[in-house]
Structure formats: structure tokens, C-alpha cells
């Protein structure tokens, strides 16, 4: 019998299927592909099709759209779920329980799989995880260490067809705080970029519970390991590490162990110098725009330096990384209008993105399409939305994307728009059409406003993805009559 040991005492039989409920999720699809390419029989299902279900199906995994009990193979050895997303009444989950098939959360499976590696590297933080994990994965690959990489997006040229890479060397993974998913990881090296309030639907008692979750994550660092913390974040810099673990800080702060200095800005991007205790300072010139990405690159560099990676290989890899999908991703230019797209789940992330966009705009006009992400986030950050934007930026706001929320908490986009307008923001509300952003109405408004030299940025979750690229393509093809939008 062929089997894989993914953690001491846990064996996966390569002759029996592993079934993923919700295989189209970012992390779920990556884990499914990793197991598939590792020689396992993998099946999966999801409520709807999408890019990730298409990717795993193309790889040879059997994918069923729609959840039914008989989707679970009769000889399945394991059913993988995302506990935060799966309905307890899901028929496939019920079938697994009826037939005594083991059910495991995808975060637990990730932790199990990481334990096979001699070196485990986990990247955490309320924001910046995906970009920094991508940076670290690309950097370690450039150092010829053959990493396994698990990242929360389709990360580009260093992955195997999506959001993962399977290797024999270090295991590099994004470490998510939501539902304390990172509790299953025991890293040799951990990065905590920042800690601030988010995911109020889970961390219902506020920032204290988030701080405690990150403290437990750091405490699981293995003896002899390393923790890199963001020196500019008051909560991250106060995290205590176990006695047998070394700790370094990185940031702009004067007391940072790896202090960022000599910053030179040019068209929204910055070069800077950085060096750690007893180590020479090195100049970095990353392609990523924005102050927040300086911090992401600097954290990756500090990790490389502390792990004694060859900097002559690591630095070019950091400089050359152009970004993860939907993390301030450039969509192209149409009629002189630069088009960008960003996920921006929280107001904190949106604020960092808009700061970067202003640098790219170089004083030019900025128009934003905003889709607020989840009722609970709007409830918790209602007053902060106005502060994300300046009074000179034009903002088109759609209805709120519900995400995993099952209630509205009394929140509506109309009220958000009214509050932003009361604070002097140039804002307009566009109701959804059939539960999705009304693209045609949004495009009409964009055509009436945008002109050469402007920047358009879309901020929002999955169902806003593609709007920026679609608009750029349509604008380039000039499918409309320009006279229709002339006063």
C-alpha cells in the first residue's frame, strides 16, 4: 500500500480518495493540487464554478458543481472542509459523518503537510500576508532551495498552476488569523507584519482577542527558531517570543533591528537601504508601489538575512517581484487612463492602497469603484471609510458584499455613502443589479468622468474582480458613442 506520512501517526493512502468540500477556495484549491501532484487521488465539489475550480479540473481532479451526498467517494479516506465557510448541514459533510469518514479542517491539513518539511516558514499579519508570502517564496526559490509554497492567491510565475508550489525544501505558507487558522502551524521562522482589528464576526470581543491569537501563534515557534515582527505596529512589536527563539524587528522605527532608511521616491515606488545588527546595509529597489510594500519587502529581506540566505540571489528576487494578483495589480492603460485593481478587504488595507495610488497618480485625478466587504466590517469600521479617501477623489460605491455574514447588522451602502458625503467626500451610490455590481451603470459613470491622465482603481472582493480589466478592454475598443457622455 502506498501512503504518505503528513504528520507523525497520520498516513494518507494514495489508493483512496481525499475529497474537498469547497474546492474552489484559494487555500482549498492549492492544497488539493499539492496532494494531486503528490500522487494522491483527489476529488472535490463547490457551489459554483470559477477560476480555481477550472484550474483543479484542468489538472485532472474530478470536480462536481453543486453539493450532494453522493459526491463523496464511497472509499474516501478523508473529507477536507473550511470550517469557517461550510454549512453544518452540507450533505457531503453529513455523508462523511454517516460513513465514519474522517473530516479535517483545511487549516489542520495545511499544518499536517507542513510538518513533513525540515524548515517551516509562516507569514502572518492582519494585512500584507499574501504579498509577503509571495515575496518570500520567490526569494527562496531564487536561492535554489526548492521550496513548497502555499499562498492565498494565484501567485504567478513561481507556482505550479495557481496558488502553490510543491518542492523538497522549506515549507513557506501564509498564516491566516481568521478563525485562528494558524493555530495548526509550528514554524521554525515566523513573520508578524502587523496586528490590528479585523474579522469582527469571529473576534467578537475586539482587539484583545486578536492580540491573544497572535501571541499564541508566536508561542508555537519551534525552539531555536526566529520571529520577525513589524517595528512600526505597536501591537506586533510587543509580541513576546519563547526563550529559545530569537526575535528581530523591522520597519521605519528608529529602534528597529532592521531599520529602513535613505528612502528615495520616484513615481510612487521607492528605493531604500536596510541592514540588521552587525550586518552591512543593502540597497533595495523593489518594483512594488507604496509605503506598505516597503514594509513587506523589508520583512522578507530581514528574514533572508537572519536565515543567512545568499543576498546576491535574494535581493534581485525581491526587487523583481511585480505583485500578487488583486494586490494593487496593474490592469493596463486605456486612452491614457491607468487602471488598477485591489482586493482591499478592510479599511486598513484600502487606506494603504490609496496612499500608494496617490503616489502613482503624481497629482493626477483618481476615481475609485469601492465594494465594501462584509456587513460586519462596515459595522466595525463605518466611520473610517471616509478617511480612506480625500475630498478630491471621486468614489463610486456599490452595495455591500455580504461575504460570510448571514445578517446585515443594520448596515446599508446608502448610509455609508451619506456619511462619506457628509464629511465632504465626492461619492455616489450605485445599487447592485441582481445581487452583483451593476457594471453597465458603473461604466456609464466612468465614461462620463474619466479622461487621459486619470487613474481608475477598483477596491473590493471577488465579485468585483475583473471589472477593472473589463473596463480597460471596453474603453480601448470604444464600444460606446462618446457623444452620449458629453454634456
PDB file of C-alpha atoms in Angstrom, residues 191-358:
ATOM      1  CA  UNK A 191       6.853  36.794  10.410  1.00  0.00           C
ATOM      2  CA  UNK A 192       4.192  39.007  12.018  1.00  0.00           C
ATOM      3  CA  UNK A 193       3.804  42.087   9.853  1.00  0.00           C
ATOM      4  CA  UNK A 194       1.107  43.865  11.862  1.00  0.00           C
ATOM      5  CA  UNK A 195      -1.780  43.263  14.241  1.00  0.00           C
ATOM      6  CA  UNK A 196      -4.958  45.334  14.116  1.00  0.00           C
ATOM      7  CA  UNK A 197      -8.695  44.860  14.383  1.00  0.00           C
ATOM      8  CA  UNK A 198     -10.406  42.841  11.656  1.00  0.00           C
ATOM      9  CA  UNK A 199     -12.731  39.834  11.335  1.00  0.00           C
ATOM     10  CA  UNK A 200     -15.170  41.145  13.902  1.00  0.00           C
ATOM     11  CA  UNK A 201     -17.507  38.282  13.010  1.00  0.00           C
ATOM     12  CA  UNK A 202     -15.039  35.888  14.684  1.00  0.00           C
ATOM     13  CA  UNK A 203     -13.047  38.099  17.059  1.00  0.00           C
ATOM     14  CA  UNK A 204     -16.234  39.329  18.690  1.00  0.00           C
ATOM     15  CA  UNK A 205     -14.554  40.662  21.835  1.00  0.00           C
ATOM     16  CA  UNK A 206     -12.378  43.129  19.957  1.00  0.00           C
ATOM     17  CA  UNK A 207      -8.689  43.729  19.593  1.00  0.00           C
ATOM     18  CA  UNK A 208      -7.723  41.883  22.771  1.00  0.00           C
ATOM     19  CA  UNK A 209      -8.786  38.542  21.322  1.00  0.00           C
ATOM     20  CA  UNK A 210      -6.818  39.224  18.137  1.00  0.00           C
ATOM     21  CA  UNK A 211      -3.705  40.086  20.145  1.00  0.00           C
ATOM     22  CA  UNK A 212      -4.084  36.875  22.125  1.00  0.00           C
ATOM     23  CA  UNK A 213      -4.422  34.812  18.932  1.00  0.00           C
ATOM     24  CA  UNK A 214      -1.206  36.251  17.505  1.00  0.00           C
ATOM     25  CA  UNK A 215       0.560  35.701  20.838  1.00  0.00           C
ATOM     26  CA  UNK A 216      -0.413  32.012  20.735  1.00  0.00           C
ATOM     27  CA  UNK A 217       0.826  31.781  17.141  1.00  0.00           C
ATOM     28  CA  UNK A 218       4.229  33.235  18.021  1.00  0.00           C
ATOM     29  CA  UNK A 219       4.466  30.964  21.082  1.00  0.00           C
ATOM     30  CA  UNK A 220       4.305  27.927  18.799  1.00  0.00           C
ATOM     31  CA  UNK A 221       7.586  28.844  17.092  1.00  0.00           C
ATOM     32  CA  UNK A 222       9.926  25.898  17.475  1.00  0.00           C
ATOM     33  CA  UNK A 223      12.981  26.090  19.777  1.00  0.00           C
ATOM     34  CA  UNK A 224      15.955  27.626  18.007  1.00  0.00           C
ATOM     35  CA  UNK A 225      13.623  29.435  15.643  1.00  0.00           C
ATOM     36  CA  UNK A 226      13.121  33.019  14.568  1.00  0.00           C
ATOM     37  CA  UNK A 227      10.319  35.588  14.788  1.00  0.00           C
ATOM     38  CA  UNK A 228      10.372  38.768  12.666  1.00  0.00           C
ATOM     39  CA  UNK A 229       7.955  41.468  13.844  1.00  0.00           C
ATOM     40  CA  UNK A 230       6.861  44.782  12.366  1.00  0.00           C
ATOM     41  CA  UNK A 231       8.506  47.538  14.411  1.00  0.00           C
ATOM     42  CA  UNK A 232       6.047  50.181  13.218  1.00  0.00           C
ATOM     43  CA  UNK A 233       2.999  48.318  14.558  1.00  0.00           C
ATOM     44  CA  UNK A 234       2.501  48.921  18.308  1.00  0.00           C
ATOM     45  CA  UNK A 235       0.884  45.522  18.822  1.00  0.00           C
ATOM     46  CA  UNK A 236       3.239  43.440  16.660  1.00  0.00           C
ATOM     47  CA  UNK A 237       6.376  44.900  18.250  1.00  0.00           C
ATOM     48  CA  UNK A 238       5.154  43.973  21.735  1.00  0.00           C
ATOM     49  CA  UNK A 239       4.728  40.278  20.952  1.00  0.00           C
ATOM     50  CA  UNK A 240       6.815  38.122  23.248  1.00  0.00           C
ATOM     51  CA  UNK A 241       8.643  35.077  21.897  1.00  0.00           C
ATOM     52  CA  UNK A 242       9.670  31.870  23.693  1.00  0.00           C
ATOM     53  CA  UNK A 243      13.018  31.921  25.475  1.00  0.00           C
ATOM     54  CA  UNK A 244      14.698  29.661  22.931  1.00  0.00           C
ATOM     55  CA  UNK A 245      13.545  31.766  19.962  1.00  0.00           C
ATOM     56  CA  UNK A 246      15.332  34.836  18.656  1.00  0.00           C
ATOM     57  CA  UNK A 247      13.361  37.933  17.728  1.00  0.00           C
ATOM     58  CA  UNK A 248      14.161  40.789  15.346  1.00  0.00           C
ATOM     59  CA  UNK A 249      12.097  43.829  14.397  1.00  0.00           C
ATOM     60  CA  UNK A 250      11.913  45.575  11.029  1.00  0.00           C
ATOM     61  CA  UNK A 251      10.488  48.903   9.930  1.00  0.00           C
ATOM     62  CA  UNK A 252      10.954  52.663   9.797  1.00  0.00           C
ATOM     63  CA  UNK A 253      11.090  52.958  13.603  1.00  0.00           C
ATOM     64  CA  UNK A 254      14.371  54.317  14.939  1.00  0.00           C
ATOM     65  CA  UNK A 255      14.796  51.317  17.256  1.00  0.00           C
ATOM     66  CA  UNK A 256      14.057  48.662  14.618  1.00  0.00           C
ATOM     67  CA  UNK A 257      16.739  45.962  14.374  1.00  0.00           C
ATOM     68  CA  UNK A 258      16.379  46.164  10.596  1.00  0.00           C
ATOM     69  CA  UNK A 259      15.764  49.859  10.069  1.00  0.00           C
ATOM     70  CA  UNK A 260      14.545  51.189   6.733  1.00  0.00           C
ATOM     71  CA  UNK A 261      16.372  54.358   5.722  1.00  0.00           C
ATOM     72  CA  UNK A 262      17.586  56.544   2.872  1.00  0.00           C
ATOM     73  CA  UNK A 263      14.223  56.274   1.104  1.00  0.00           C
ATOM     74  CA  UNK A 264      14.087  57.769  -2.393  1.00  0.00           C
ATOM     75  CA  UNK A 265      10.675  58.007  -4.056  1.00  0.00           C
ATOM     76  CA  UNK A 266      10.123  58.034  -7.812  1.00  0.00           C
ATOM     77  CA  UNK A 267       6.656  57.840  -9.393  1.00  0.00           C
ATOM     78  CA  UNK A 268       5.080  56.014  -6.456  1.00  0.00           C
ATOM     79  CA  UNK A 269       7.868  53.488  -5.926  1.00  0.00           C
ATOM     80  CA  UNK A 270      10.770  53.720  -3.514  1.00  0.00           C
ATOM     81  CA  UNK A 271      14.321  52.507  -3.176  1.00  0.00           C
ATOM     82  CA  UNK A 272      15.737  52.246   0.337  1.00  0.00           C
ATOM     83  CA  UNK A 273      18.598  50.889   2.390  1.00  0.00           C
ATOM     84  CA  UNK A 274      18.296  48.312   5.148  1.00  0.00           C
ATOM     85  CA  UNK A 275      20.577  46.268   7.358  1.00  0.00           C
ATOM     86  CA  UNK A 276      20.468  44.334  10.610  1.00  0.00           C
ATOM     87  CA  UNK A 277      22.643  44.241  13.736  1.00  0.00           C
ATOM     88  CA  UNK A 278      26.223  43.545  12.738  1.00  0.00           C
ATOM     89  CA  UNK A 279      25.283  43.234   9.080  1.00  0.00           C
ATOM     90  CA  UNK A 280      26.060  45.509   6.162  1.00  0.00           C
ATOM     91  CA  UNK A 281      23.316  47.750   4.831  1.00  0.00           C
ATOM     92  CA  UNK A 282      21.960  46.811   1.434  1.00  0.00           C
ATOM     93  CA  UNK A 283      20.058  48.998  -1.016  1.00  0.00           C
ATOM     94  CA  UNK A 284      16.773  47.616  -2.356  1.00  0.00           C
ATOM     95  CA  UNK A 285      14.879  48.919  -5.364  1.00  0.00           C
ATOM     96  CA  UNK A 286      11.588  46.974  -5.432  1.00  0.00           C
ATOM     97  CA  UNK A 287       9.074  47.161  -8.250  1.00  0.00           C
ATOM     98  CA  UNK A 288       6.119  47.184  -5.836  1.00  0.00           C
ATOM     99  CA  UNK A 289       4.486  50.587  -5.231  1.00  0.00           C
ATOM    100  CA  UNK A 290       3.557  52.131  -1.905  1.00  0.00           C
ATOM    101  CA  UNK A 291       4.853  52.513   1.626  1.00  0.00           C
ATOM    102  CA  UNK A 292       3.098  49.347   2.774  1.00  0.00           C
ATOM    103  CA  UNK A 293       5.074  47.344   0.239  1.00  0.00           C
ATOM    104  CA  UNK A 294       8.333  48.809   1.522  1.00  0.00           C
ATOM    105  CA  UNK A 295       7.432  47.149   4.829  1.00  0.00           C
ATOM    106  CA  UNK A 296       6.550  43.863   3.116  1.00  0.00           C
ATOM    107  CA  UNK A 297       9.823  43.781   1.162  1.00  0.00           C
ATOM    108  CA  UNK A 298      11.825  44.801   4.228  1.00  0.00           C
ATOM    109  CA  UNK A 299      10.295  41.962   6.286  1.00  0.00           C
ATOM    110  CA  UNK A 300      11.231  39.457   3.586  1.00  0.00           C
ATOM    111  CA  UNK A 301      14.754  40.869   3.480  1.00  0.00           C
ATOM    112  CA  UNK A 302      15.152  40.641   7.271  1.00  0.00           C
ATOM    113  CA  UNK A 303      14.045  37.019   7.093  1.00  0.00           C
ATOM    114  CA  UNK A 304      16.596  36.304   4.332  1.00  0.00           C
ATOM    115  CA  UNK A 305      19.379  37.973   6.280  1.00  0.00           C
ATOM    116  CA  UNK A 306      18.602  36.156   9.526  1.00  0.00           C
ATOM    117  CA  UNK A 307      18.384  32.802   7.723  1.00  0.00           C
ATOM    118  CA  UNK A 308      21.742  33.514   6.058  1.00  0.00           C
ATOM    119  CA  UNK A 309      20.355  33.208   2.550  1.00  0.00           C
ATOM    120  CA  UNK A 310      22.698  34.398  -0.209  1.00  0.00           C
ATOM    121  CA  UNK A 311      21.728  38.041  -0.601  1.00  0.00           C
ATOM    122  CA  UNK A 312      23.182  38.209  -4.091  1.00  0.00           C
ATOM    123  CA  UNK A 313      20.302  35.904  -5.083  1.00  0.00           C
ATOM    124  CA  UNK A 314      17.648  37.043  -2.608  1.00  0.00           C
ATOM    125  CA  UNK A 315      17.808  40.776  -3.345  1.00  0.00           C
ATOM    126  CA  UNK A 316      17.227  40.539  -7.138  1.00  0.00           C
ATOM    127  CA  UNK A 317      14.257  38.259  -6.451  1.00  0.00           C
ATOM    128  CA  UNK A 318      12.726  40.807  -4.067  1.00  0.00           C
ATOM    129  CA  UNK A 319      13.367  43.684  -6.453  1.00  0.00           C
ATOM    130  CA  UNK A 320      11.911  41.816  -9.414  1.00  0.00           C
ATOM    131  CA  UNK A 321       8.595  40.774  -7.877  1.00  0.00           C
ATOM    132  CA  UNK A 322       5.824  42.797  -9.525  1.00  0.00           C
ATOM    133  CA  UNK A 323       2.988  41.798  -7.212  1.00  0.00           C
ATOM    134  CA  UNK A 324       0.365  39.215  -6.358  1.00  0.00           C
ATOM    135  CA  UNK A 325      -2.959  39.169  -8.218  1.00  0.00           C
ATOM    136  CA  UNK A 326      -5.503  41.697  -6.932  1.00  0.00           C
ATOM    137  CA  UNK A 327      -2.950  43.318  -4.636  1.00  0.00           C
ATOM    138  CA  UNK A 328      -2.758  46.720  -6.315  1.00  0.00           C
ATOM    139  CA  UNK A 329      -2.465  44.928  -9.631  1.00  0.00           C
ATOM    140  CA  UNK A 330      -1.917  46.981 -12.773  1.00  0.00           C
ATOM    141  CA  UNK A 331      -4.534  46.159 -15.405  1.00  0.00           C
ATOM    142  CA  UNK A 332      -3.138  48.310 -18.196  1.00  0.00           C
ATOM    143  CA  UNK A 333      -3.783  51.645 -19.848  1.00  0.00           C
ATOM    144  CA  UNK A 334      -6.720  52.751 -21.955  1.00  0.00           C
ATOM    145  CA  UNK A 335      -6.937  56.183 -23.591  1.00  0.00           C
ATOM    146  CA  UNK A 336      -4.225  57.394 -21.220  1.00  0.00           C
ATOM    147  CA  UNK A 337      -6.134  56.143 -18.157  1.00  0.00           C
ATOM    148  CA  UNK A 338      -4.089  53.875 -15.843  1.00  0.00           C
ATOM    149  CA  UNK A 339      -6.272  51.082 -14.444  1.00  0.00           C
ATOM    150  CA  UNK A 340      -5.513  49.268 -11.165  1.00  0.00           C
ATOM    151  CA  UNK A 341      -7.319  46.623  -9.100  1.00  0.00           C
ATOM    152  CA  UNK A 342      -7.039  45.697  -5.419  1.00  0.00           C
ATOM    153  CA  UNK A 343      -8.808  43.288  -3.064  1.00  0.00           C
ATOM    154  CA  UNK A 344      -8.706  45.710  -0.090  1.00  0.00           C
ATOM    155  CA  UNK A 345     -10.819  43.686   2.331  1.00  0.00           C
ATOM    156  CA  UNK A 346     -10.533  46.130   5.222  1.00  0.00           C
ATOM    157  CA  UNK A 347     -10.366  49.897   5.646  1.00  0.00           C
ATOM    158  CA  UNK A 348      -6.775  49.477   6.800  1.00  0.00           C
ATOM    159  CA  UNK A 349      -5.825  47.787   3.559  1.00  0.00           C
ATOM    160  CA  UNK A 350      -7.817  50.277   1.494  1.00  0.00           C
ATOM    161  CA  UNK A 351      -6.039  53.167   3.229  1.00  0.00           C
ATOM    162  CA  UNK A 352      -2.615  51.705   2.411  1.00  0.00           C
ATOM    163  CA  UNK A 353      -3.672  51.074  -1.176  1.00  0.00           C
ATOM    164  CA  UNK A 354      -4.979  54.597  -1.676  1.00  0.00           C
ATOM    165  CA  UNK A 355      -1.767  56.070  -0.268  1.00  0.00           C
ATOM    166  CA  UNK A 356       0.125  54.056  -2.882  1.00  0.00           C
ATOM    167  CA  UNK A 357      -2.275  55.095  -5.652  1.00  0.00           C
ATOM    168  CA  UNK A 358      -1.734  58.773  -4.842  1.00  0.00           C
TER     169      UNK A 358
END
